[in-house]
mmCIF file of C-alpha atoms and ligand atoms in Angstrom:
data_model
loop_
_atom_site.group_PDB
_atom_site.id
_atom_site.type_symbol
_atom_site.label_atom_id
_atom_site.label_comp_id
_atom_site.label_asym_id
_atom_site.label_seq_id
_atom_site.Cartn_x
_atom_site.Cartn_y
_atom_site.Cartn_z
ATOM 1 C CA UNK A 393 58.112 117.593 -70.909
ATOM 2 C CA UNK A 394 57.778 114.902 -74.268
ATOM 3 C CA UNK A 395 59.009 116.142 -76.792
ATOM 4 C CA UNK A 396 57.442 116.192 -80.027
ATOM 5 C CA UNK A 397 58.870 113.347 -82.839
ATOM 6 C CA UNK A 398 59.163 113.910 -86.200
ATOM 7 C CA UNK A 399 60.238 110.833 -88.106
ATOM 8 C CA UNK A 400 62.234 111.551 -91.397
ATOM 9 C CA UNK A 401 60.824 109.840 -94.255
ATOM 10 C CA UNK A 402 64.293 110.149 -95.864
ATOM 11 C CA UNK A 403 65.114 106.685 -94.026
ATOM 12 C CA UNK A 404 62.087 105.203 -95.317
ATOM 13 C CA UNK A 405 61.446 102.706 -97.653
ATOM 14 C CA UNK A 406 61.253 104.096 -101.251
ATOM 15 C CA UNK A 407 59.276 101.451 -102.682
ATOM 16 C CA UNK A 408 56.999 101.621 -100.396
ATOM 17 C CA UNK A 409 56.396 104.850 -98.608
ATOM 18 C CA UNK A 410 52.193 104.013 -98.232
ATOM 19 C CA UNK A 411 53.153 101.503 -95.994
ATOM 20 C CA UNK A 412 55.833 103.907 -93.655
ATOM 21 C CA UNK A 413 53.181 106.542 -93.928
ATOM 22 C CA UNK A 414 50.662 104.723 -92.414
ATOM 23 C CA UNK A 415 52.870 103.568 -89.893
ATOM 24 C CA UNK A 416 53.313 106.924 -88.800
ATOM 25 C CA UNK A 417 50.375 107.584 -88.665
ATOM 26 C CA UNK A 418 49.457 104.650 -86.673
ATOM 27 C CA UNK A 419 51.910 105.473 -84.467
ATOM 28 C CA UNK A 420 52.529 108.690 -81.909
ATOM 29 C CA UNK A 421 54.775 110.715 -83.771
ATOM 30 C CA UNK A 422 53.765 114.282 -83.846
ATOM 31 C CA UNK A 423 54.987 115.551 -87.269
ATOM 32 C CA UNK A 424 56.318 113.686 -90.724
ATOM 33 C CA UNK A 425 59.541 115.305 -91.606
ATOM 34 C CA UNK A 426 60.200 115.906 -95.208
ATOM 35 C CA UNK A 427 63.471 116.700 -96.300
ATOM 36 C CA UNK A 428 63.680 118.916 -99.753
ATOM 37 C CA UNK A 429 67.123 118.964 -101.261
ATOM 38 C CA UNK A 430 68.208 120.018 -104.345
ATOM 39 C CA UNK A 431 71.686 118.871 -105.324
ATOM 40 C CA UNK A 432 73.055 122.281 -105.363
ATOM 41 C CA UNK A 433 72.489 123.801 -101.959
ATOM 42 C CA UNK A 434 73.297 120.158 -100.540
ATOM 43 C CA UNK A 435 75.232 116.763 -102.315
ATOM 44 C CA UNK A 436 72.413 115.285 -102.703
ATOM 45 C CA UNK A 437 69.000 115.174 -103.965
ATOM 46 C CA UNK A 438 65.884 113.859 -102.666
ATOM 47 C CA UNK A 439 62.025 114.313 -103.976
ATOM 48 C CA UNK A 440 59.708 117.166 -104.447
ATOM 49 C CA UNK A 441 55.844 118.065 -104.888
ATOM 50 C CA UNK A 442 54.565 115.058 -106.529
ATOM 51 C CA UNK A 443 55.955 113.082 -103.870
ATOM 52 C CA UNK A 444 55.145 115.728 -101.181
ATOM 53 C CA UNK A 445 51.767 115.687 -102.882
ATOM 54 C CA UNK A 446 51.285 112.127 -102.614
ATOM 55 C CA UNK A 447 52.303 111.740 -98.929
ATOM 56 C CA UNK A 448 49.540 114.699 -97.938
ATOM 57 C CA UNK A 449 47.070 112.961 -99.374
ATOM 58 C CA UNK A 450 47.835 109.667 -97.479
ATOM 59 C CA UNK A 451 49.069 110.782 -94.127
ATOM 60 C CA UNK A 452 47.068 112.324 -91.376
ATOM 61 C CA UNK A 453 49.854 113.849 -89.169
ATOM 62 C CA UNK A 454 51.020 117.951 -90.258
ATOM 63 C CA UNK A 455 54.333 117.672 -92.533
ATOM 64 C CA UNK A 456 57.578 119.597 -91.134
ATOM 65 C CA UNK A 457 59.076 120.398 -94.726
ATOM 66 C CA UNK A 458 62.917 121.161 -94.107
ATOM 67 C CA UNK A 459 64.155 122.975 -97.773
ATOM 68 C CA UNK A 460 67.722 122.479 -98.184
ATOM 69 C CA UNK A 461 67.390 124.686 -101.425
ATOM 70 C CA UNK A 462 68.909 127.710 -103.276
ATOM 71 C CA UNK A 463 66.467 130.533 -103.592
ATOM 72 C CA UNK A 464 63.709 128.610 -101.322
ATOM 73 C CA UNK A 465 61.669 131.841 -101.829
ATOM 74 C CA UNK A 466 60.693 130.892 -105.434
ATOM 75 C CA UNK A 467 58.268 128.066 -104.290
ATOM 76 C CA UNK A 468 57.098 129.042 -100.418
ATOM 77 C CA UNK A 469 53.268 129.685 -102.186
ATOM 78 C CA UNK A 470 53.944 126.380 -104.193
ATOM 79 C CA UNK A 471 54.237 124.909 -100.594
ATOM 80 C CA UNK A 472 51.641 126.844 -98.987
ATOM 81 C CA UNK A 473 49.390 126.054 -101.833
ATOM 82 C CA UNK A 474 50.646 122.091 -101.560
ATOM 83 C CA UNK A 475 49.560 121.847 -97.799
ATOM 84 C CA UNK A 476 52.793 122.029 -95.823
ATOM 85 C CA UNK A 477 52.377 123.009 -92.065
ATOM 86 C CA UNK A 478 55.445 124.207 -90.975
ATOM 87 C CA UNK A 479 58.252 125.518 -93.625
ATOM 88 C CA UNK A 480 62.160 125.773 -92.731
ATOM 89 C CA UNK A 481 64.495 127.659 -94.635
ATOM 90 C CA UNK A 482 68.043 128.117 -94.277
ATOM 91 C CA UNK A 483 69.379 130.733 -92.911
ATOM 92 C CA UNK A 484 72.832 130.225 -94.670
ATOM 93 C CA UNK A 485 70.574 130.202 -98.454
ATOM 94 C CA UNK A 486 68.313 133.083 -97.874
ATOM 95 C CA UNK A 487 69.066 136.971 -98.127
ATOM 96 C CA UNK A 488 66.028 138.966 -96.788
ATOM 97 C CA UNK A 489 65.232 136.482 -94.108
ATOM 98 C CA UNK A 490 62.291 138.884 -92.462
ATOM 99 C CA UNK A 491 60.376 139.030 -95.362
ATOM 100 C CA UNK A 492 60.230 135.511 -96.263
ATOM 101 C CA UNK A 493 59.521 134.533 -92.917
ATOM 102 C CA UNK A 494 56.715 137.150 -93.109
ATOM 103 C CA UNK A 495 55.690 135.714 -96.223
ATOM 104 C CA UNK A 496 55.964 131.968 -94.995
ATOM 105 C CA UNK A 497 53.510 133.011 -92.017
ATOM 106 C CA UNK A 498 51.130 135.238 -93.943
ATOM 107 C CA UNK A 499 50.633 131.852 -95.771
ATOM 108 C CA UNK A 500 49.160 130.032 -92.508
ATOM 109 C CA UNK A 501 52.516 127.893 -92.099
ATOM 110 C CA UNK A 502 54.548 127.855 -89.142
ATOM 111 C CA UNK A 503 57.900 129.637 -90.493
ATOM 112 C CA UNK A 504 61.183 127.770 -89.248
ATOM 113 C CA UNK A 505 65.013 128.472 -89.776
ATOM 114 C CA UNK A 506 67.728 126.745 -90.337
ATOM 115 C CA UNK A 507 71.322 126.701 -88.947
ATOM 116 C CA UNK A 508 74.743 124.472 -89.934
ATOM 117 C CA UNK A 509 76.369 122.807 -87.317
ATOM 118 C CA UNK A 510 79.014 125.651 -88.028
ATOM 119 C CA UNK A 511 76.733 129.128 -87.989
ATOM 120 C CA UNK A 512 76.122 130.038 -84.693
ATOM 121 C CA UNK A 513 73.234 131.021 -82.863
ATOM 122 C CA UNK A 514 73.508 134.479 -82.488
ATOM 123 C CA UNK A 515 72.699 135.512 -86.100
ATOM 124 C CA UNK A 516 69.109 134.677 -85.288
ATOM 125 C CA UNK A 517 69.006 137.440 -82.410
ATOM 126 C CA UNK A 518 67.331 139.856 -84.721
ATOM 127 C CA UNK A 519 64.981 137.299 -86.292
ATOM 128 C CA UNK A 520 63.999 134.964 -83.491
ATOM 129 C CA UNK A 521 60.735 137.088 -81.764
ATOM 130 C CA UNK A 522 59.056 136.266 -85.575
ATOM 131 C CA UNK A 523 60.075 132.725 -85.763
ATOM 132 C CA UNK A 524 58.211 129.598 -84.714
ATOM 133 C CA UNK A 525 60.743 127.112 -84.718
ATOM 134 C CA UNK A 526 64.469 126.972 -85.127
ATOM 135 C CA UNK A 527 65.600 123.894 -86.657
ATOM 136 C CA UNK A 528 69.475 122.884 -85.519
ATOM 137 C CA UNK A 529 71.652 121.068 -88.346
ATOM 138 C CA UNK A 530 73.159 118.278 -85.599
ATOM 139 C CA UNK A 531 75.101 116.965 -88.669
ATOM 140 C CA UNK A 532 76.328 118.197 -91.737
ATOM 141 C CA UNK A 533 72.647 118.504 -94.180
ATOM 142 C CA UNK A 534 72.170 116.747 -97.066
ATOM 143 C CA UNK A 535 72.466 112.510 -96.224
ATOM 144 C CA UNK A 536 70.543 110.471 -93.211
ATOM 145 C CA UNK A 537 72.567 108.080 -91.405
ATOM 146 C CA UNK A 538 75.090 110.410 -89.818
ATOM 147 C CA UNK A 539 76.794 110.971 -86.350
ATOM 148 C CA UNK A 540 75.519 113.479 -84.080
ATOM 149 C CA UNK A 541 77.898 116.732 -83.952
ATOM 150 C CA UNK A 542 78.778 116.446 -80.031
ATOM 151 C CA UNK A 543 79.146 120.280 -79.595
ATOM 152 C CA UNK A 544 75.459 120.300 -80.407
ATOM 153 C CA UNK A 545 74.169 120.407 -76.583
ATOM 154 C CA UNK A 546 76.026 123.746 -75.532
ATOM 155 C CA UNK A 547 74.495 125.559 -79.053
ATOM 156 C CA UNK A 548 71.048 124.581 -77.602
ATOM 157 C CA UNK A 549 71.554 125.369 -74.503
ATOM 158 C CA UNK A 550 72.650 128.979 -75.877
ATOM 159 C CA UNK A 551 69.996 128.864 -78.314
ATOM 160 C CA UNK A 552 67.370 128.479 -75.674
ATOM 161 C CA UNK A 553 68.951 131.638 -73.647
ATOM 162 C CA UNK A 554 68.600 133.376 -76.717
ATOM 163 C CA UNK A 555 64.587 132.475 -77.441
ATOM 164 C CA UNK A 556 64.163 133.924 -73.703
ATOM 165 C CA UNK A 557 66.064 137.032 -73.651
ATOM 166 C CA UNK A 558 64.483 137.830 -77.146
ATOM 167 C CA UNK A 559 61.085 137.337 -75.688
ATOM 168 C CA UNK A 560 60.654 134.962 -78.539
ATOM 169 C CA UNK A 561 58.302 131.607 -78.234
ATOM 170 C CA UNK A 562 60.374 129.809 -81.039
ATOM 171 C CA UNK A 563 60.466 125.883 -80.679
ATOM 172 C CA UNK A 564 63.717 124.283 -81.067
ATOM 173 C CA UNK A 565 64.044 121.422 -82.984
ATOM 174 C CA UNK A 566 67.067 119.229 -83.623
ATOM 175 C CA UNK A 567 67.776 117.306 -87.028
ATOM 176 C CA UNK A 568 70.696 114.729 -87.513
ATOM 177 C CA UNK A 569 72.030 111.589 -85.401
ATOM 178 C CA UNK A 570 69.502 111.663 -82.704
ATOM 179 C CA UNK A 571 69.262 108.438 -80.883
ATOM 180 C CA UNK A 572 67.946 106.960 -78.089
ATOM 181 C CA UNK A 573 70.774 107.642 -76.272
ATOM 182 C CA UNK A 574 71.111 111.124 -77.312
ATOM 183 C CA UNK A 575 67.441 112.137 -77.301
ATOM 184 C CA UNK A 576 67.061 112.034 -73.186
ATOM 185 C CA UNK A 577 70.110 114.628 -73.097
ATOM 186 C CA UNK A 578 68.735 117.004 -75.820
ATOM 187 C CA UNK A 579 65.638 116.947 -74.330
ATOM 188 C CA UNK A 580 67.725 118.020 -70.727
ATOM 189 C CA UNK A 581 69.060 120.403 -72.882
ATOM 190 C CA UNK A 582 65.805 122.292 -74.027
ATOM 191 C CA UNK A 583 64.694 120.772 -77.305
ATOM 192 C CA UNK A 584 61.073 121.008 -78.117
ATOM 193 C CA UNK A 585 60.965 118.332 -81.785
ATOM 194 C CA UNK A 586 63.130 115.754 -82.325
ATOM 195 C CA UNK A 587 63.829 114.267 -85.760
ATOM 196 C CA UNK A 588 64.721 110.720 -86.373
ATOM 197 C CA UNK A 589 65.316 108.986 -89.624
ATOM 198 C CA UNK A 590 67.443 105.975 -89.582
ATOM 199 C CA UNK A 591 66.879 105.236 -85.714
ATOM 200 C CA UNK A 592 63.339 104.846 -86.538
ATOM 201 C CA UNK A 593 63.373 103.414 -90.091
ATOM 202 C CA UNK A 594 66.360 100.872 -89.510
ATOM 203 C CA UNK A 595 64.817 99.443 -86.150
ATOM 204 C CA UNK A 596 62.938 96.457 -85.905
ATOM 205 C CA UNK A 597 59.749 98.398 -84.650
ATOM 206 C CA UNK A 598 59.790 101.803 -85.887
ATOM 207 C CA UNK A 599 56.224 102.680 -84.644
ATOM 208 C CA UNK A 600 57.716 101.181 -80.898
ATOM 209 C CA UNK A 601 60.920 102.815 -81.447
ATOM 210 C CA UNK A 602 58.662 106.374 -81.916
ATOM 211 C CA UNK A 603 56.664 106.154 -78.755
ATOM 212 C CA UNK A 604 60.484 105.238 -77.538
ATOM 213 C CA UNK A 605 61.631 108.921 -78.215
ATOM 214 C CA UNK A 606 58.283 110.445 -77.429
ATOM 215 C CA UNK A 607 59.070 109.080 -73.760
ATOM 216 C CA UNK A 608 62.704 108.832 -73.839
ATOM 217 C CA UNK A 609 62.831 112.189 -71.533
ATOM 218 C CA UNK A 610 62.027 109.884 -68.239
ATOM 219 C CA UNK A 611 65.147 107.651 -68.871
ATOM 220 C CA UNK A 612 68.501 108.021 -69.607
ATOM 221 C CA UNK A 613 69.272 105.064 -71.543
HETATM 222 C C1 DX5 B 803 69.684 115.440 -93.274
HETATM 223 C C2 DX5 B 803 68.209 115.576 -93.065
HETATM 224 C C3 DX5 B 803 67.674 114.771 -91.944
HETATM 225 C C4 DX5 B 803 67.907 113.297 -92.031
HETATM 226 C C5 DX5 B 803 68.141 112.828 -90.617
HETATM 227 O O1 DX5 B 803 70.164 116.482 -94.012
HETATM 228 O O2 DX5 B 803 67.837 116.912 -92.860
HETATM 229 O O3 DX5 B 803 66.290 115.053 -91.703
HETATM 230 O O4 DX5 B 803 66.858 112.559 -92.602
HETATM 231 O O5 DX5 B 803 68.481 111.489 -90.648
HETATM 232 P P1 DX5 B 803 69.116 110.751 -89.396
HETATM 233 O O6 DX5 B 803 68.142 110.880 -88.270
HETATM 234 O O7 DX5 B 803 69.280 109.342 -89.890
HETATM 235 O O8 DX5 B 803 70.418 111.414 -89.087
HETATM 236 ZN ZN1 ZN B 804 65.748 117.385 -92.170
#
């Protein structure tokens, strides 16, 4: 099965972004990925609604927003009311995970959650059947550019026995050091999205190297 791509515009160019938006959506990626972060649930910081703002109104793919916040429950309408598609907490910052979920969905946005590379799957048992996507941490969150956590392919593959046994139809989506060497093998291992930031933004063809990972699951580089 392709997977679905979501290209990270957190590898993009700054000073540009009209330019890396359009290229996506000239190209066949499925989602943008956004990443939110706000200095205190992550080192870092990256950009917010005017800049979320300004990329809906130029691109013409669905935007994956991925909050790496404190307290994301304070601005889910905010994001509803901005035009994000699908919405992904952390599990690790939020402490009545059903309702906001509830409250994600009752907004018409695909609710996703979160995990570090070190919280393991089962926390979601209780959670999964109401989730649409589960978003993997495949690195450490908060910077682009990073190696791929290697352990990674046995928490999918237990993540994906969990989605069935729960009876849940949760995608699985993996964010952090995905290559084109890696992406054939998570694929193999039951991912459903895969995000990319610097392999696509740092290659000489980023719209090539996008149709690359769409197809990537035929070859094993
Ligand atoms: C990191 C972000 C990622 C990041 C991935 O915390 O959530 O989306 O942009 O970048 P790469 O693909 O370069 O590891
Ligand atoms: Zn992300």
């Amino acid at each position: 099965m392709k997977p679905l791509v979501a290209p990270s515009l957190l590898s993009a160019n700054f000073g540009n972004l009209d330019s890396d938006v359009d290229m996506i959506n000239n190209s066949t990626a499925d989602w943008l990925h956004f990443d939110i972060m706000d200095g205190v649930y992550v080192p870092n910081i990256s950009f917010g609604f005017p800049v979320l703002e300004a990329i809906i109104r130029r691109t013409s793919k669905p935007i994956d927003v991925h909050l790496m916040i404190v307290n994301p429950e304070k601005f889910i309408e905010r994001f509803g009311e901005t035009g994000a598609s699908i919405l992904t907490i952390h599990y690790e910052a939020v402490d009545h995970l059903h309702n906001t979920v509830k409250f994600i969905k009752s907004l018409n946005m695909k609710a996703g959650v979160s995990l570090n590379p070190h919280t393991p799957v089962s926390v979601l048992e209780e959670i999964l059947p109401y989730l649409d996507l589960v978003l993997l941490m495949t690195v450490n969150p908060g910077f682009g550019g990073q190696t791929f956590i290697e352990r990674s392919y046995s928490k999918i593959r237990k993540l994906k026995a969990l989605i069935s046994q729960t009876g849940s139809t949760a995608m699985i989506e993996v964010d952090g050091g995905v290559t084109l060497k890696n992406a054939p093998l998570l694929i193999d291992a039951g991912v459903n999205v895969l995000v990319a930031g610097n392999t696509i933004f740092k290659s000489d063809n980023p719209s090539k190297t996008i149709d690359l990972i769409k197809n990537c699951h035929k070859k094993i580089y």
